[in-house]
Amino acid sequence: MATRLVQIHMKAADDDAVGRFWAQALGWGVSSEGPGVTNLEPEGFVYPDPTAVCIDVVHDPNPKTVKNRVHLDLATTSAAHQADLVARLRSLGATPIDIGQGEVPWTVLADPEGNEFCVLEPREIYRDTGPVAAVVVDCADPRAMARFWDEAIDWTLHEVTDDHARLRSAKGVGPYLEFVRTPDAKTVKNRVHLDLRPYPGDGQAAEAARIRALGAVDINIGQVDVPWTVFADPEGNEFCVLTPM
């Protein structure tokens, strides 16, 4: 049995506007599975595929009140590319923000609804990830998070320290999933969370039971009669186990 990270779920008051921003930011296509949901994936992409972690932008009228604990890091290939990308993103509606980063070589921006993300300076490790270098999760204990997520999904653990952990698809493609130690505690439901999907032939209930045995906890975030299972990881971050595909 195994499951994989297939997409991130991002809340937005205006899913269409936020979806358009991210589609233009990443050069991806836009579709919609229904009212209030904007789906983003690379052009020509056959879902699901480890070469990309897709984005579902989902309508939620509740306002953003705290810094997101899950954000995207975008990759660049040169200093000129980084500068050009930052300028283009600002023209699309992104704004520079200060989250206490100090003097760093990356640029911290917020999308039109305030969702934080980073445009990284060129780094060799991200040269083949595509536009998204990493999905980054704030946490108190990267080692503990690495232990859970290394067992929960079929990705490979590449690095773990007291301050940082990094996983990537076992096929060696697509973005990384990273856990970074931060001092602030989780206080509200995350507006951005991870969605997992079992492989064809694996039972959703069996996968949910396996992940539950690893330390995930069933939670209710208002879902009613849905085909997915909602969990919290060991630090309370919400995630969903979808039906196999």
mmCIF file of N, CA, C and O in Angstrom, residues 200-237:
data_model
loop_
_atom_site.group_PDB
_atom_site.id
_atom_site.type_symbol
_atom_site.label_atom_id
_atom_site.label_comp_id
_atom_site.label_asym_id
_atom_site.label_seq_id
_atom_site.Cartn_x
_atom_site.Cartn_y
_atom_site.Cartn_z
ATOM 1 N N PRO A 200 -4.079 3.369 -7.892
ATOM 2 C CA PRO A 200 -5.162 2.476 -8.310
ATOM 3 C C PRO A 200 -4.961 1.079 -7.715
ATOM 4 O O PRO A 200 -3.841 0.574 -7.671
ATOM 5 N N GLY A 201 -6.042 0.496 -7.249
ATOM 6 C CA GLY A 201 -5.955 -0.834 -6.655
ATOM 7 C C GLY A 201 -5.751 -0.827 -5.162
ATOM 8 O O GLY A 201 -5.965 -1.854 -4.499
ATOM 9 N N ASP A 202 -5.307 0.298 -4.603
ATOM 10 C CA ASP A 202 -5.188 0.411 -3.153
ATOM 11 C C ASP A 202 -6.491 0.962 -2.587
ATOM 12 O O ASP A 202 -7.059 1.916 -3.124
ATOM 13 N N GLY A 203 -6.966 0.387 -1.526
ATOM 14 C CA GLY A 203 -8.213 0.830 -0.929
ATOM 15 C C GLY A 203 -8.022 2.100 -0.113
ATOM 16 O O GLY A 203 -7.060 2.220 0.649
ATOM 17 N N GLN A 204 -8.938 3.038 -0.272
ATOM 18 C CA GLN A 204 -8.848 4.279 0.489
ATOM 19 C C GLN A 204 -8.949 4.014 1.988
ATOM 20 O O GLN A 204 -8.203 4.586 2.791
ATOM 21 N N ALA A 205 -9.868 3.135 2.386
ATOM 22 C CA ALA A 205 -10.043 2.850 3.812
ATOM 23 C C ALA A 205 -8.788 2.213 4.401
ATOM 24 O O ALA A 205 -8.373 2.549 5.521
ATOM 25 N N ALA A 206 -8.166 1.312 3.643
ATOM 26 C CA ALA A 206 -6.944 0.671 4.126
ATOM 27 C C ALA A 206 -5.813 1.674 4.246
ATOM 28 O O ALA A 206 -5.033 1.645 5.208
ATOM 29 N N GLU A 207 -5.705 2.575 3.264
ATOM 30 C CA GLU A 207 -4.670 3.609 3.332
ATOM 31 C C GLU A 207 -4.914 4.557 4.493
ATOM 32 O O GLU A 207 -3.989 4.968 5.195
ATOM 33 N N ALA A 208 -6.182 4.908 4.702
ATOM 34 C CA ALA A 208 -6.509 5.775 5.827
ATOM 35 C C ALA A 208 -6.144 5.103 7.146
ATOM 36 O O ALA A 208 -5.596 5.739 8.054
ATOM 37 N N ALA A 209 -6.421 3.822 7.252
ATOM 38 C CA ALA A 209 -6.091 3.088 8.480
ATOM 39 C C ALA A 209 -4.584 3.036 8.692
ATOM 40 O O ALA A 209 -4.095 3.171 9.826
ATOM 41 N N ARG A 210 -3.840 2.831 7.616
ATOM 42 C CA ARG A 210 -2.375 2.789 7.723
ATOM 43 C C ARG A 210 -1.831 4.130 8.195
ATOM 44 O O ARG A 210 -0.970 4.197 9.085
ATOM 45 N N ILE A 211 -2.327 5.209 7.611
ATOM 46 C CA ILE A 211 -1.853 6.540 7.974
ATOM 47 C C ILE A 211 -2.274 6.894 9.403
ATOM 48 O O ILE A 211 -1.516 7.511 10.158
ATOM 49 N N ARG A 212 -3.453 6.449 9.788
ATOM 50 C CA ARG A 212 -3.926 6.658 11.165
ATOM 51 C C ARG A 212 -2.989 5.954 12.150
ATOM 52 O O ARG A 212 -2.654 6.505 13.209
ATOM 53 N N ALA A 213 -2.534 4.763 11.804
ATOM 54 C CA ALA A 213 -1.640 4.009 12.682
ATOM 55 C C ALA A 213 -0.277 4.677 12.826
ATOM 56 O O ALA A 213 0.433 4.450 13.818
ATOM 57 N N LEU A 214 0.089 5.518 11.861
ATOM 58 C CA LEU A 214 1.364 6.240 11.925
ATOM 59 C C LEU A 214 1.296 7.454 12.850
ATOM 60 O O LEU A 214 2.334 8.044 13.156
ATOM 61 N N GLY A 215 0.088 7.840 13.260
ATOM 62 C CA GLY A 215 -0.047 8.977 14.158
ATOM 63 C C GLY A 215 -0.966 10.066 13.684
ATOM 64 O O GLY A 215 -1.163 11.057 14.397
ATOM 65 N N ALA A 216 -1.545 9.926 12.494
ATOM 66 C CA ALA A 216 -2.514 10.918 12.031
ATOM 67 C C ALA A 216 -3.805 10.783 12.838
ATOM 68 O O ALA A 216 -4.157 9.701 13.303
ATOM 69 N N VAL A 217 -4.516 11.890 12.972
ATOM 70 C CA VAL A 217 -5.737 11.929 13.767
ATOM 71 C C VAL A 217 -6.895 12.384 12.885
ATOM 72 O O VAL A 217 -6.782 13.378 12.159
ATOM 73 N N ASP A 218 -8.005 11.665 12.939
ATOM 74 C CA ASP A 218 -9.212 12.090 12.221
ATOM 75 C C ASP A 218 -9.719 13.403 12.809
ATOM 76 O O ASP A 218 -9.787 13.556 14.038
ATOM 77 N N ILE A 219 -10.081 14.337 11.937
ATOM 78 C CA ILE A 219 -10.609 15.617 12.409
ATOM 79 C C ILE A 219 -11.819 16.014 11.591
ATOM 80 O O ILE A 219 -12.015 15.550 10.470
ATOM 81 N N ASN A 220 -12.630 16.888 12.173
ATOM 82 C CA ASN A 220 -13.798 17.430 11.491
ATOM 83 C C ASN A 220 -13.577 18.916 11.290
ATOM 84 O O ASN A 220 -13.452 19.663 12.261
ATOM 85 N N ILE A 221 -13.488 19.330 10.033
ATOM 86 C CA ILE A 221 -13.310 20.754 9.713
ATOM 87 C C ILE A 221 -14.557 21.291 9.010
ATOM 88 O O ILE A 221 -14.501 22.261 8.274
ATOM 89 N N GLY A 222 -15.667 20.600 9.251
ATOM 90 C CA GLY A 222 -16.931 21.012 8.654
ATOM 91 C C GLY A 222 -17.351 20.182 7.466
ATOM 92 O O GLY A 222 -18.404 20.440 6.872
ATOM 93 N N GLN A 223 -16.564 19.167 7.106
ATOM 94 C CA GLN A 223 -16.922 18.335 5.960
ATOM 95 C C GLN A 223 -18.144 17.482 6.283
ATOM 96 O O GLN A 223 -18.314 17.020 7.402
ATOM 97 N N VAL A 224 -18.998 17.295 5.291
ATOM 98 C CA VAL A 224 -20.217 16.502 5.459
ATOM 99 C C VAL A 224 -20.365 15.580 4.255
ATOM 100 O O VAL A 224 -20.410 16.049 3.114
ATOM 101 N N ASP A 225 -20.405 14.280 4.501
ATOM 102 C CA ASP A 225 -20.661 13.290 3.447
ATOM 103 C C ASP A 225 -19.759 13.527 2.236
ATOM 104 O O ASP A 225 -20.231 13.733 1.108
ATOM 105 N N VAL A 226 -18.449 13.490 2.471
ATOM 106 C CA VAL A 226 -17.477 13.696 1.389
ATOM 107 C C VAL A 226 -16.737 12.385 1.130
ATOM 108 O O VAL A 226 -16.642 11.534 2.015
ATOM 109 N N PRO A 227 -16.209 12.210 -0.083
ATOM 110 C CA PRO A 227 -15.537 10.950 -0.404
ATOM 111 C C PRO A 227 -14.092 10.874 0.064
ATOM 112 O O PRO A 227 -13.416 9.874 -0.190
ATOM 113 N N TRP A 228 -13.592 11.911 0.700
ATOM 114 C CA TRP A 228 -12.220 11.894 1.204
ATOM 115 C C TRP A 228 -12.215 11.826 2.724
ATOM 116 O O TRP A 228 -13.230 12.075 3.385
ATOM 117 N N THR A 229 -11.043 11.482 3.283
ATOM 118 C CA THR A 229 -10.869 11.421 4.730
ATOM 119 C C THR A 229 -9.965 12.563 5.165
ATOM 120 O O THR A 229 -8.914 12.779 4.567
ATOM 121 N N VAL A 230 -10.375 13.288 6.194
ATOM 122 C CA VAL A 230 -9.630 14.456 6.663
ATOM 123 C C VAL A 230 -8.858 14.083 7.931
ATOM 124 O O VAL A 230 -9.437 13.570 8.897
ATOM 125 N N PHE A 231 -7.561 14.357 7.903
ATOM 126 C CA PHE A 231 -6.674 14.039 9.017
ATOM 127 C C PHE A 231 -5.923 15.293 9.459
ATOM 128 O O PHE A 231 -5.861 16.298 8.743
ATOM 129 N N ALA A 232 -5.299 15.187 10.633
ATOM 130 C CA ALA A 232 -4.267 16.125 11.059
ATOM 131 C C ALA A 232 -2.991 15.330 11.287
ATOM 132 O O ALA A 232 -3.034 14.214 11.830
ATOM 133 N N ASP A 233 -1.858 15.883 10.860
ATOM 134 C CA ASP A 233 -0.573 15.226 11.080
ATOM 135 C C ASP A 233 -0.131 15.445 12.537
ATOM 136 O O ASP A 233 -0.856 16.063 13.333
ATOM 137 N N PRO A 234 1.043 14.963 12.947
ATOM 138 C CA PRO A 234 1.442 15.072 14.353
ATOM 139 C C PRO A 234 1.542 16.495 14.893
ATOM 140 O O PRO A 234 1.554 16.681 16.115
ATOM 141 N N GLU A 235 1.611 17.512 14.025
ATOM 142 C CA GLU A 235 1.627 18.890 14.505
ATOM 143 C C GLU A 235 0.319 19.624 14.218
ATOM 144 O O GLU A 235 0.239 20.841 14.314
ATOM 145 N N GLY A 236 -0.716 18.854 13.865
ATOM 146 C CA GLY A 236 -2.033 19.444 13.692
ATOM 147 C C GLY A 236 -2.340 19.982 12.315
ATOM 148 O O GLY A 236 -3.420 20.571 12.104
ATOM 149 N N ASN A 237 -1.428 19.812 11.355
ATOM 150 C CA ASN A 237 -1.683 20.300 9.999
ATOM 151 C C ASN A 237 -2.702 19.405 9.302
ATOM 152 O O ASN A 237 -2.515 18.187 9.204
#
